[in-house]
Amino acid sequence: MSDLSINPNPLLALDEGPPAFDRIRPEHVQPAVEQLLKDTTTGLEQIELSLENPAAATWSNTIGSLEALGQRWERIWSPVSHLMGVKNSDALREAHEAVLADVVALGLRMRQSRPIYDALAHIRQDETLWSQLDETQQRIVSKRIQDAELAGIALPASEQERFNKISERLSQLSTEFSNHVLDATRDWELVLDHPDDVEGLPSSLTLLAAQSFNNQEEDQSADPESGPWRFTLDGPSAMPFLQHCRVPHLREKLYRAFVTRASDGELDNSPLINEILELRRERANLLGFDTFAEMSVATKMASVTDVESMFDLLRQASWDAGQADLADLQELARASGQDQPLCHWDLAFWAERLREQRFDLTDEQLRPYFPLERVLDGLFDLAGRLFGITVEPADGQAPTWHEDVRFFRVLAESGEPAAFFYLDPYSRPEDKRGGAWMDECLSRRIVAGQLQLPVAHLVCNGTPPVGDRPSLMTFREVETLFHEFGHGLQHMLTTVDHADASGINGVEWDAVELPSQFMENWCYHRETLMGIARHFETKEPLPETLFENLRRARNYRAGSLMLRQLNFGMLDMYLHHQYDPAGDETVLDAQQRIAASTSPLEPLPENRFLCGFQHIFAGGYAAGYYSYKWAELLSADAFSAFEEVGLDNEEAVATTGRRFRDTVLASGGGRHPMDVFRDFRGREPGTDALLRHTGLA
Ligand code: ZN
């Protein structure tokens, strides 16, 4: 403690400028967060007290005060969460764990404050007060009200009790559901000890399988060359096994186990599914919605009708292509000596063989053409052409958590600074989470009368430079960088000054992937990509054939992949909208019926994959699985605005880019995403561009 009095806690010390990432230590977390919790509780009580009479409510004593409280969370809690991802340690994890429960509880308490809810409801009902707010402010108030109502705040006492019971039971059920899947996955194994059985499997898989055997057995005698090998239903084991195992009956064994996971005996999830669906509907009904799907989309961009008509159009458009894909596989199998008609466990295997035959394209072939520095230059150059911004290095102007982390400044078209971002480019398995993400560091907002510019975190996991060899990226990593930068642009180029709605805040869940996926499209634009791709040693441009292969590989089996996603999405929507748990049709009947309409190969009657569908029964995707397709549809349609004016027509691209900047990127959560899309596109989104881009038009 004496140490802290000499060196003030950096989490508490700063009120402006970037966080002191170089000085924050695990021992700072607990005292700072405890202070934060205390101050927030006091602040919240003061707000609630001042709102005892809801008629005294104004913007500034409700949202205004809440924004001020939120700003302290941004200064104290958000750096901690960030460091958990990029500079993890046992000490930090412990400190985080020690305060987490209180943080979550206080967050809930703020969302469900009755005095604040009443005050906001008063503001919305009072015509004078309401008319004094601009569109963004009205949206912020409405969303806070809706958020509280969806948590049951407005229900009469008797219904509230039932509502809470349902919520509790639902959270139990989803935990049980996922435990069953976990247990069923753990309980199944396929141990092979004959080298013939593993012929053709990639070495990464045989290594994993030998390790898995050793982890399971006492004698630990397995090695990747001579076995034994243990395969499981875990994705990293099961998927490559189905793609590469040459022995059909072994593929069948694993496949059957996979699609019947958690579907019988003690681990059977089907009764849980029924109860979950029933309770979800009852909860939605209590809140005044006809179905759970209606409730789910109430906080999203698309309506149930939008989703259903998207599914319809996409399904019709991909059906023939899916059939043709199947015929291709059948033909290749026959030519390779398999005369039997293909079964479900053969598809992934032959699809991989066909891919190898059609595109001999490996990550390692492409890597030398994508040194990180060049990719960044190309990306920033593109952002300049599209949005008129300038990105310039500002290393050293903000403290970082690691020496490899870069810092950049973004200048608006006027030349004024508009935003900043950190880029943490390389993988560090010892203390950094895998994958790639964009996160907020600071949001655009007014702090003490001054505009605070947004600061973003872009985190990737690329290969670090080795010796004088620069960091070389796979094409997938290039796409990912463009993707995260797209999220970053929406955070950084917002023109909204209220933290509740600036940048990605307050953007509907099914609309947040629009800017990110939009940016990915440019990786397939010849001028953009060829401008970037240059061999790091020979300086040769990317060979034309490789670029063509990349482009064609993008749409490989597009029809089949589309149908597969539609199967999941349609089933999810049907179960949460039309399905009647008390009716004659069982959930597994529904699964079969929908599979039949989306599967070129007749569905396997024993398939009960629904019992392992964690996305919708144990994750956040209930009546929301469609959002994967919806995001693709939006980004393809947005990109097609550029295609329409001509991707190589610099002036027209610049004009369209500025319009994208001033609508999608600028509005953030300040306007309903359907309105924002209409602002940009002049109409509602449609499926044409997505179908054209995927070769299904
Ligand atoms: Zn994303």
XYZ file of C-alpha atoms and ligand atoms in Angstrom:
698
model
C 0.000 0.000 0.000
C 2.829 2.415 0.823
C 4.051 1.761 -2.688
C 0.746 3.001 -4.056
C 0.874 6.204 -2.073
C 4.215 7.128 -3.627
C 3.260 5.889 -7.101
C -0.420 6.638 -7.525
C -2.519 3.865 -9.030
C -2.393 4.545 -12.793
C -5.912 3.219 -13.208
C -7.194 5.953 -10.915
C -4.732 8.689 -11.726
C -5.636 9.688 -15.252
C -8.800 11.354 -16.443
C -7.744 12.139 -19.949
C -5.409 10.943 -22.669
C -4.673 7.299 -23.388
C -4.457 4.850 -20.456
C -1.045 4.285 -18.858
C -0.733 0.771 -20.265
C 2.973 0.670 -19.457
C 2.372 1.185 -15.747
C -0.780 -0.774 -14.974
C 0.063 -3.820 -12.827
C -2.193 -6.605 -11.537
C -1.922 -5.193 -8.017
C -3.562 -1.975 -9.205
C -6.730 -3.729 -10.340
C -8.485 -4.591 -7.122
C -8.070 -1.255 -5.312
C -9.051 0.693 -8.437
C -12.100 -1.408 -9.223
C -13.246 -1.421 -5.615
C -13.032 2.366 -5.639
C -14.953 2.377 -8.897
C -17.676 0.115 -7.504
C -18.009 2.305 -4.432
C -18.175 5.528 -6.414
C -20.630 4.062 -8.890
C -22.919 2.830 -6.132
C -22.884 6.272 -4.522
C -23.382 7.941 -7.881
C -26.257 5.642 -8.712
C -27.923 6.301 -5.359
C -27.614 10.038 -5.937
C -29.172 9.727 -9.369
C -31.996 7.607 -8.006
C -32.573 10.069 -5.170
C -32.742 13.025 -7.527
C -35.345 11.118 -9.527
C -37.641 10.307 -6.630
C -40.183 12.436 -8.388
C -40.063 11.181 -12.001
C -41.536 14.471 -13.163
C -38.203 16.098 -12.282
C -36.469 13.993 -14.915
C -34.393 15.689 -17.593
C -31.843 14.408 -20.085
C -29.001 15.679 -17.992
C -30.069 14.184 -14.647
C -30.742 10.781 -16.259
C -28.662 9.790 -19.271
C -26.269 12.681 -18.729
C -25.442 11.468 -15.217
C -25.281 7.849 -16.325
C -22.844 8.774 -19.086
C -20.607 10.447 -16.524
C -20.643 7.284 -14.428
C -19.915 5.221 -17.514
C -16.900 7.325 -18.323
C -15.148 6.162 -15.172
C -15.751 2.537 -16.208
C -14.096 3.299 -19.496
C -11.054 4.678 -17.646
C -10.745 1.906 -15.067
C -12.507 -1.288 -16.077
C -11.983 -1.279 -19.804
C -8.127 -1.237 -19.632
C -8.330 -4.197 -17.257
C -10.525 -6.182 -19.651
C -8.188 -5.289 -22.483
C -5.088 -6.446 -20.622
C -6.824 -9.734 -19.826
C -6.729 -10.382 -23.582
C -3.273 -9.089 -24.443
C -1.158 -9.302 -21.307
C -2.661 -12.086 -19.304
C -0.992 -13.517 -16.209
C -2.023 -15.540 -13.201
C -1.861 -12.445 -11.042
C -4.035 -10.422 -13.406
C -6.522 -13.251 -13.754
C -6.825 -13.531 -9.998
C -7.351 -9.808 -9.594
C -9.969 -9.842 -12.352
C -11.736 -12.847 -10.870
C -11.791 -11.213 -7.443
C -13.913 -8.288 -8.630
C -15.836 -9.759 -11.543
C -18.969 -10.880 -9.669
C -19.435 -7.434 -8.126
C -18.883 -5.759 -11.471
C -21.558 -7.908 -13.117
C -23.995 -7.425 -10.236
C -23.644 -3.653 -10.288
C -24.105 -3.600 -14.047
C -27.388 -5.484 -13.621
C -28.508 -3.194 -10.850
C -27.926 -0.157 -13.084
C -29.891 -1.688 -15.947
C -32.765 -2.525 -13.651
C -33.047 0.636 -11.603
C -36.739 1.363 -11.126
C -36.361 5.128 -10.437
C -34.261 5.542 -13.586
C -36.758 3.522 -15.604
C -39.673 5.622 -14.352
C -37.784 8.820 -15.085
C -36.950 7.744 -18.634
C -40.541 6.641 -19.191
C -41.640 10.086 -18.043
C -39.286 11.762 -20.507
C -40.708 9.707 -23.322
C -44.291 10.510 -22.377
C -43.757 14.218 -21.818
C -44.211 15.854 -25.207
C -42.183 18.931 -24.380
C -39.258 17.027 -22.941
C -39.351 14.494 -25.763
C -39.412 17.099 -28.494
C -36.332 18.774 -27.022
C -34.262 15.654 -27.673
C -32.666 14.963 -31.039
C -33.104 11.647 -32.829
C -30.006 10.097 -31.257
C -31.022 11.122 -27.763
C -34.522 9.760 -28.282
C -33.062 6.472 -29.438
C -30.790 6.292 -26.407
C -33.712 6.864 -24.049
C -35.907 4.345 -25.874
C -33.197 1.715 -25.870
C -32.567 2.111 -22.150
C -36.291 1.744 -21.521
C -36.520 -1.311 -23.763
C -33.491 -2.885 -22.135
C -35.069 -2.571 -18.698
C -38.437 -3.812 -19.947
C -36.896 -6.895 -21.518
C -35.435 -7.593 -18.086
C -38.991 -7.612 -16.743
C -38.975 -4.277 -14.915
C -42.436 -3.143 -15.989
C -44.303 -6.340 -15.102
C -46.857 -6.438 -12.266
C -45.517 -8.169 -9.151
C -47.237 -11.514 -9.754
C -45.939 -11.775 -13.307
C -42.521 -10.562 -12.301
C -42.199 -13.500 -9.966
C -43.060 -15.938 -12.741
C -40.729 -14.053 -15.097
C -37.816 -14.377 -12.696
C -38.550 -18.070 -12.165
C -38.528 -18.645 -15.912
C -35.282 -16.732 -16.348
C -33.624 -18.728 -13.623
C -34.834 -22.035 -15.022
C -33.748 -21.066 -18.533
C -30.256 -20.306 -17.422
C -30.127 -23.667 -15.626
C -31.387 -25.438 -18.732
C -28.828 -23.881 -20.999
C -26.020 -24.838 -18.645
C -27.379 -28.386 -18.516
C -27.692 -28.451 -22.285
C -24.088 -27.521 -22.809
C -22.873 -29.846 -20.061
C -24.623 -32.719 -21.802
C -22.897 -31.854 -25.069
C -19.573 -31.615 -23.274
C -20.062 -34.930 -21.499
C -21.260 -36.695 -24.633
C -18.238 -35.352 -26.491
C -15.912 -36.442 -23.724
C -17.431 -39.909 -23.461
C -16.882 -40.842 -27.079
C -13.601 -41.864 -28.671
C -12.297 -43.705 -31.674
C -8.941 -45.336 -30.988
C -7.054 -46.645 -34.002
C -3.823 -48.582 -33.890
C -3.297 -49.709 -37.451
C -1.244 -47.368 -39.676
C -3.486 -48.196 -42.667
C -6.400 -46.563 -40.875
C -4.659 -43.212 -40.564
C -3.056 -43.116 -43.989
C -3.593 -39.727 -45.588
C -4.361 -37.873 -42.386
C -2.467 -34.583 -42.043
C 0.462 -34.764 -39.635
C -1.084 -32.071 -37.429
C -4.039 -34.407 -36.882
C -2.037 -37.568 -36.159
C 0.049 -35.549 -33.718
C -3.084 -34.311 -31.974
C -4.539 -37.835 -31.937
C -1.403 -39.382 -30.433
C -1.301 -36.670 -27.801
C -4.953 -37.224 -27.055
C -4.258 -40.939 -26.565
C -1.401 -40.214 -24.176
C -3.473 -37.758 -22.185
C -6.053 -40.462 -21.734
C -3.904 -43.507 -21.025
C -1.430 -44.361 -18.326
C 1.313 -45.881 -20.415
C 1.640 -42.836 -22.710
C 3.221 -44.917 -25.430
C 1.591 -43.310 -28.456
C 3.586 -41.441 -31.015
C 2.312 -39.728 -34.161
C 4.090 -42.207 -36.496
C 3.038 -45.539 -35.060
C -0.020 -44.774 -32.924
C -2.216 -45.533 -31.213
C -4.300 -42.544 -32.242
C -7.341 -41.296 -30.397
C -9.944 -39.291 -32.286
C -12.775 -37.424 -30.602
C -15.898 -35.427 -31.461
C -14.118 -32.162 -30.717
C -14.066 -29.871 -33.742
C -10.259 -29.838 -34.241
C -10.241 -33.655 -34.235
C -13.555 -34.534 -35.885
C -13.578 -32.072 -38.790
C -10.152 -32.877 -40.281
C -10.847 -36.574 -39.668
C -13.976 -36.423 -41.833
C -12.086 -34.465 -44.468
C -9.089 -36.761 -44.693
C -9.821 -40.245 -43.386
C -9.703 -42.675 -46.328
C -11.666 -45.475 -44.682
C -15.401 -44.952 -45.287
C -16.679 -47.066 -42.401
C -14.496 -45.149 -39.925
C -15.817 -41.851 -41.247
C -19.319 -43.259 -40.872
C -18.675 -44.209 -37.280
C -17.461 -40.771 -36.317
C -20.100 -38.972 -38.359
C -22.968 -40.910 -36.810
C -21.626 -40.263 -33.341
C -21.287 -36.578 -34.133
C -24.846 -36.034 -35.380
C -26.393 -37.960 -32.491
C -24.411 -36.311 -29.709
C -26.358 -35.813 -26.476
C -29.481 -37.390 -27.928
C -30.148 -40.447 -25.825
C -29.925 -41.890 -22.344
C -28.983 -39.672 -19.438
C -27.464 -37.053 -21.666
C -30.487 -36.709 -23.951
C -31.065 -33.045 -24.702
C -34.425 -33.386 -26.451
C -36.591 -32.957 -23.326
C -34.492 -29.901 -22.474
C -35.110 -28.456 -25.916
C -38.862 -28.732 -25.444
C -38.761 -27.068 -22.070
C -36.461 -24.310 -23.298
C -38.749 -23.546 -26.234
C -41.845 -23.534 -24.044
C -40.326 -21.250 -21.438
C -38.871 -18.892 -24.005
C -42.298 -18.483 -25.544
C -43.920 -17.937 -22.158
C -41.358 -15.312 -21.237
C -41.877 -13.527 -24.556
C -45.648 -13.636 -24.015
C -45.290 -12.085 -20.565
C -43.419 -9.204 -22.173
C -46.153 -8.750 -24.745
C -44.604 -10.526 -27.740
C -46.391 -13.270 -29.664
C -43.314 -15.418 -30.046
C -39.743 -15.596 -28.832
C -38.522 -14.690 -32.316
C -40.557 -11.468 -32.216
C -38.886 -10.613 -28.936
C -35.450 -11.471 -30.241
C -35.722 -9.250 -33.317
C -37.192 -6.364 -31.316
C -33.603 -5.378 -30.547
C -32.240 -6.219 -33.978
C -32.190 -4.670 -37.429
C -34.163 -7.301 -39.364
C -37.789 -8.257 -38.789
C -38.995 -11.863 -38.809
C -40.468 -11.214 -42.257
C -37.147 -9.814 -43.517
C -35.401 -12.933 -42.296
C -37.935 -15.344 -43.749
C -37.944 -13.706 -47.122
C -34.128 -13.657 -47.165
C -34.093 -17.386 -46.405
C -36.612 -18.056 -49.149
C -34.731 -16.165 -51.833
C -31.351 -17.576 -50.856
C -32.654 -21.112 -50.674
C -34.221 -20.998 -54.102
C -31.102 -19.464 -55.570
C -28.696 -22.001 -54.088
C -30.669 -25.213 -54.527
C -29.484 -26.064 -58.049
C -25.919 -25.104 -57.236
C -26.047 -27.387 -54.212
C -27.264 -30.244 -56.427
C -24.490 -29.542 -58.914
C -21.888 -29.513 -56.111
C -23.121 -32.923 -55.031
C -22.944 -34.246 -58.588
C -19.334 -32.981 -58.837
C -18.391 -34.915 -55.724
C -20.189 -38.031 -56.906
C -18.364 -37.857 -60.210
C -14.969 -37.438 -58.592
C -15.681 -40.318 -56.214
C -16.724 -42.553 -59.098
C -13.667 -41.596 -61.131
C -11.565 -42.481 -58.089
C -13.128 -45.926 -57.807
C -15.931 -45.416 -55.289
C -18.990 -46.742 -57.047
C -21.445 -46.531 -54.156
C -23.695 -43.467 -54.015
C -22.233 -40.871 -51.664
C -23.360 -40.829 -48.039
C -23.272 -37.923 -45.603
C -19.935 -39.061 -44.146
C -18.382 -38.957 -47.618
C -19.142 -35.337 -48.436
C -16.419 -33.560 -46.467
C -13.859 -36.100 -47.679
C -14.585 -35.704 -51.386
C -15.046 -31.960 -51.061
C -11.469 -31.754 -49.788
C -10.185 -33.959 -52.645
C -11.966 -31.760 -55.173
C -10.588 -28.627 -53.573
C -7.058 -30.001 -53.821
C -7.653 -30.869 -57.455
C -9.104 -27.502 -58.414
C -7.029 -25.059 -56.394
C -3.527 -25.974 -55.456
C -3.306 -22.936 -53.277
C -1.532 -23.077 -49.956
C -1.036 -20.461 -47.284
C 2.715 -20.771 -47.658
C 2.573 -19.937 -51.366
C 0.834 -16.651 -50.667
C 2.586 -15.552 -47.484
C 5.736 -14.054 -49.114
C 3.519 -11.603 -51.005
C 1.960 -10.131 -47.897
C 4.496 -8.522 -45.566
C 2.579 -6.742 -42.811
C 4.045 -3.297 -43.576
C 2.894 -3.416 -47.188
C -0.543 -4.664 -46.201
C -0.912 -1.799 -43.734
C 0.187 0.742 -46.351
C -2.316 -0.702 -48.806
C -5.111 -0.736 -46.252
C -4.476 2.855 -45.152
C -4.207 3.936 -48.764
C -7.589 2.323 -49.486
C -9.111 4.034 -46.445
C -7.760 7.313 -47.820
C -9.269 6.764 -51.247
C -12.637 5.720 -49.842
C -13.110 7.919 -46.818
C -10.656 10.788 -47.274
C -8.840 9.985 -44.043
C -5.089 9.867 -43.457
C -3.574 7.278 -41.155
C -0.132 8.159 -39.830
C 2.179 6.462 -37.338
C 2.189 8.042 -33.895
C 4.373 5.501 -32.133
C 5.715 6.747 -28.837
C 2.824 9.140 -28.319
C 0.915 6.723 -26.132
C 2.196 4.144 -23.665
C 1.688 0.519 -24.720
C 1.666 -2.901 -23.031
C 4.270 -4.458 -25.325
C 7.128 -3.196 -27.458
C 5.616 -4.636 -30.669
C 2.423 -2.633 -30.287
C 2.024 0.240 -32.752
C 0.070 3.454 -32.291
C -1.543 5.405 -35.141
C -3.328 8.702 -35.603
C -6.271 9.136 -37.983
C -6.738 12.542 -39.589
C -10.110 13.606 -40.957
C -10.380 14.943 -44.498
C -10.000 18.441 -43.023
C -6.591 17.450 -41.624
C -7.840 17.585 -38.035
C -7.114 14.593 -35.785
C -10.228 12.400 -35.657
C -9.161 9.275 -33.792
C -6.310 7.013 -32.722
C -5.722 3.307 -32.624
C -3.352 0.711 -31.252
C -2.331 -2.242 -33.380
C -1.070 -5.312 -31.551
C -0.066 -7.373 -34.598
C 1.727 -10.555 -33.531
C 0.841 -13.707 -31.671
C 2.285 -14.123 -28.153
C 0.990 -17.453 -26.921
C 2.428 -16.850 -23.468
C 0.122 -13.976 -22.559
C -2.216 -13.128 -25.433
C -5.542 -14.622 -26.460
C -5.738 -16.161 -29.952
C -7.847 -14.834 -32.810
C -8.333 -11.252 -33.881
C -10.608 -8.550 -32.563
C -11.375 -4.874 -32.408
C -12.247 -3.290 -29.115
C -12.921 0.187 -27.815
C -10.277 1.892 -25.750
C -11.979 5.284 -25.483
C -15.280 6.293 -27.032
C -16.117 9.562 -28.646
C -17.971 11.564 -25.993
C -17.969 14.889 -24.198
C -15.845 14.866 -21.055
C -15.958 17.980 -18.883
C -17.154 20.050 -21.815
C -14.401 18.779 -24.126
C -14.773 16.356 -27.013
C -12.885 13.130 -26.355
C -11.668 11.538 -29.584
C -12.202 7.813 -29.992
C -9.335 5.357 -29.565
C -9.557 1.778 -30.846
C -7.717 -1.466 -30.190
C -6.943 -3.639 -33.198
C -5.579 -6.988 -32.138
C -4.283 -9.651 -34.523
C -2.238 -12.810 -34.089
C 0.175 -12.797 -37.030
C 3.605 -14.379 -37.299
C 6.264 -12.096 -35.792
C 9.314 -11.104 -37.890
C 12.194 -13.567 -37.658
C 15.709 -12.177 -38.169
C 15.533 -9.933 -41.218
C 12.459 -11.709 -42.513
C 9.448 -9.424 -41.995
C 6.096 -10.552 -40.635
C 4.462 -12.387 -43.539
C 0.685 -12.818 -43.536
C -1.550 -15.529 -44.887
C -4.323 -14.296 -47.133
C -6.836 -15.157 -44.412
C -4.890 -12.917 -42.023
C -5.014 -10.096 -44.548
C -8.792 -10.467 -44.767
C -9.005 -10.525 -40.986
C -6.991 -7.321 -40.677
C -9.304 -5.600 -43.171
C -12.269 -6.950 -41.203
C -11.115 -5.647 -37.831
C -10.089 -2.342 -39.360
C -13.686 -2.052 -40.649
C -15.007 -2.388 -37.090
C -12.357 0.103 -36.048
C -13.511 2.600 -38.684
C -17.035 2.552 -37.335
C -15.686 3.170 -33.854
C -13.301 5.917 -34.979
C -15.261 7.826 -37.624
C -18.448 8.208 -35.618
C -19.839 11.718 -35.354
C -22.087 10.904 -32.390
C -21.056 12.567 -29.116
C -23.013 10.349 -26.714
C -21.178 7.257 -25.528
C -24.386 5.174 -25.557
C -24.593 5.551 -29.325
C -21.161 6.568 -30.580
C -19.191 4.183 -32.772
C -20.247 0.582 -32.418
C -22.186 1.298 -29.212
C -25.906 0.832 -29.566
C -25.631 -0.676 -33.043
C -28.108 -3.525 -33.407
C -26.479 -6.914 -32.982
C -27.253 -8.129 -36.515
C -25.883 -4.939 -38.091
C -22.464 -4.657 -36.433
C -20.705 -6.820 -38.994
C -21.618 -4.529 -41.880
C -18.515 -2.287 -41.910
C -16.150 -5.156 -41.148
C -17.369 -7.538 -43.823
C -17.672 -4.616 -46.194
C -13.933 -3.995 -45.879
C -13.142 -7.677 -46.541
C -14.651 -7.336 -50.003
C -11.769 -5.104 -51.030
C -9.320 -7.983 -50.589
C -10.785 -9.449 -53.770
C -10.622 -6.200 -55.718
C -7.839 -6.622 -58.262
C -6.339 -3.108 -58.056
C -6.408 -3.046 -54.288
C -4.937 -6.500 -53.816
C -2.400 -6.321 -56.635
C -1.339 -2.929 -55.256
C -0.478 -4.607 -51.979
C 0.810 -8.035 -52.919
C 4.514 -7.960 -53.701
C 7.077 -10.627 -52.918
C 9.126 -9.439 -49.941
C 12.438 -10.544 -51.513
C 12.038 -10.466 -55.283
C 9.544 -7.552 -55.268
C 7.598 -9.451 -57.945
C 3.846 -8.802 -58.009
C 1.454 -11.623 -57.168
C 1.240 -13.956 -60.190
C -2.016 -13.591 -62.078
C -2.849 -17.296 -61.735
C -2.621 -17.112 -57.951
C -4.972 -14.148 -57.862
C -7.451 -15.956 -60.112
C -7.255 -19.038 -57.910
C -7.920 -16.933 -54.829
C -10.969 -15.448 -56.452
C -12.352 -18.804 -57.577
C -11.602 -20.491 -54.274
C -13.744 -17.861 -52.552
C -16.863 -19.342 -54.102
C -15.921 -22.994 -53.926
C -19.093 -24.956 -53.081
C -20.911 -21.702 -52.376
C -24.310 -23.319 -52.975
C -23.686 -26.167 -50.532
C -22.288 -23.894 -47.860
C -25.223 -21.534 -48.258
C -27.733 -24.369 -47.914
C -26.001 -25.647 -44.814
C -26.199 -22.240 -43.119
C -29.815 -21.882 -44.238
C -30.636 -25.222 -42.663
C -29.412 -23.988 -39.275
C -30.947 -20.533 -39.626
C -34.338 -21.711 -40.856
C -34.648 -24.324 -38.152
C -33.705 -21.786 -35.489
C -36.301 -19.306 -36.733
C -39.013 -21.934 -37.156
C -38.575 -23.334 -33.649
C -38.737 -19.862 -32.099
C -41.577 -18.537 -34.214
C -44.045 -21.092 -35.614
C -43.269 -24.226 -33.667
C -45.788 -25.285 -31.033
C -44.202 -27.405 -28.294
C -47.674 -28.687 -27.395
C -48.477 -29.743 -30.976
C -48.047 -33.072 -32.775
C -44.773 -32.336 -34.535
C -41.653 -33.049 -32.476
C -38.572 -30.861 -32.707
C -36.787 -33.708 -34.454
C -39.607 -33.944 -37.023
C -39.133 -30.246 -37.664
C -35.400 -30.769 -38.006
C -35.957 -33.517 -40.609
C -38.492 -31.538 -42.584
C -36.303 -28.438 -42.831
C -33.208 -30.499 -43.575
C -35.077 -32.088 -46.490
C -35.675 -28.661 -48.000
C -32.036 -27.595 -47.687
C -30.037 -30.770 -48.196
C -29.304 -31.993 -51.743
C -28.553 -35.402 -50.234
C -31.561 -36.904 -48.460
C -31.195 -36.297 -44.711
C -30.160 -39.224 -42.561
C -33.249 -40.232 -40.516
C -31.108 -40.891 -37.423
C -29.606 -37.402 -37.527
C -30.369 -35.557 -34.264
C -27.833 -32.740 -34.503
C -30.318 -30.387 -32.858
C -29.397 -31.998 -29.522
C -25.903 -30.556 -29.928
C -26.895 -27.175 -31.406
C -25.320 -25.051 -28.693
C -25.506 -21.778 -30.608
C -29.233 -21.546 -30.062
C -29.782 -23.541 -26.868
C -26.713 -22.603 -24.866
C -25.337 -19.542 -26.655
C -26.605 -16.133 -27.617
C -27.916 -17.037 -31.059
C -31.529 -18.028 -30.345
C -33.679 -16.646 -33.165
C -30.477 -14.928 -34.232
C -28.567 -17.534 -36.206
C -29.739 -15.732 -39.345
C -27.453 -12.847 -38.502
C -24.487 -14.598 -40.148
C -26.295 -14.448 -43.490
C -27.855 -11.069 -42.808
C -24.428 -9.522 -42.260
C -23.163 -10.993 -45.532
C -26.208 -9.706 -47.331
C -25.721 -6.175 -45.942
C -22.022 -5.985 -46.670
C -22.395 -7.413 -50.179
C -25.184 -4.980 -50.949
C -23.163 -2.058 -49.586
C -20.150 -3.092 -51.644
C -22.310 -3.347 -54.751
C -22.955 0.397 -54.498
C -19.269 0.753 -55.395
C -19.495 -1.828 -58.146
C -22.378 0.050 -59.674
C -20.328 3.230 -60.057
C -17.300 1.222 -61.206
C -14.642 0.012 -58.771
C -11.902 1.551 -60.870
C -13.609 4.891 -61.314
C -11.632 6.807 -58.705
C -13.860 9.835 -58.489
C -17.116 7.900 -58.218
C -15.606 5.502 -55.687
C -14.493 8.478 -53.607
C -17.984 10.001 -53.686
C -19.605 6.705 -52.721
C -16.980 6.147 -50.033
C -17.692 9.552 -48.510
C -21.383 8.661 -48.451
C -20.585 5.376 -46.678
C -18.465 7.327 -44.195
C -21.183 9.907 -43.547
C -23.936 7.335 -43.058
C -22.853 3.865 -41.913
C -19.606 4.896 -40.223
C -20.770 8.251 -38.837
C -24.215 7.357 -37.448
C -23.132 4.483 -35.238
C -25.941 3.522 -32.901
C -27.526 6.963 -33.206
C -30.025 5.891 -35.834
C -31.867 2.669 -36.606
C -29.625 0.571 -38.883
C -32.389 0.138 -41.457
C -32.624 3.934 -41.755
C -28.834 4.171 -41.903
C -28.715 1.585 -44.662
C -31.411 3.459 -46.576
C -29.435 6.691 -46.137
C -26.491 5.041 -47.809
C -28.132 2.844 -50.409
C -31.327 4.745 -51.105
C -33.342 1.573 -50.504
C -33.620 -1.429 -48.217
C -31.054 -4.223 -48.491
C -31.628 -7.083 -50.936
C -30.126 -10.470 -51.791
C -28.980 -9.709 -55.379
C -25.426 -8.647 -54.599
C -24.749 -11.529 -52.228
C -25.957 -14.028 -54.814
C -23.891 -12.411 -57.531
C -20.744 -12.303 -55.368
C -21.092 -15.951 -54.453
C -21.723 -16.977 -58.054
C -25.312 -18.031 -57.335
C -27.169 -15.332 -59.258
Zn -16.415 -8.885 -36.816
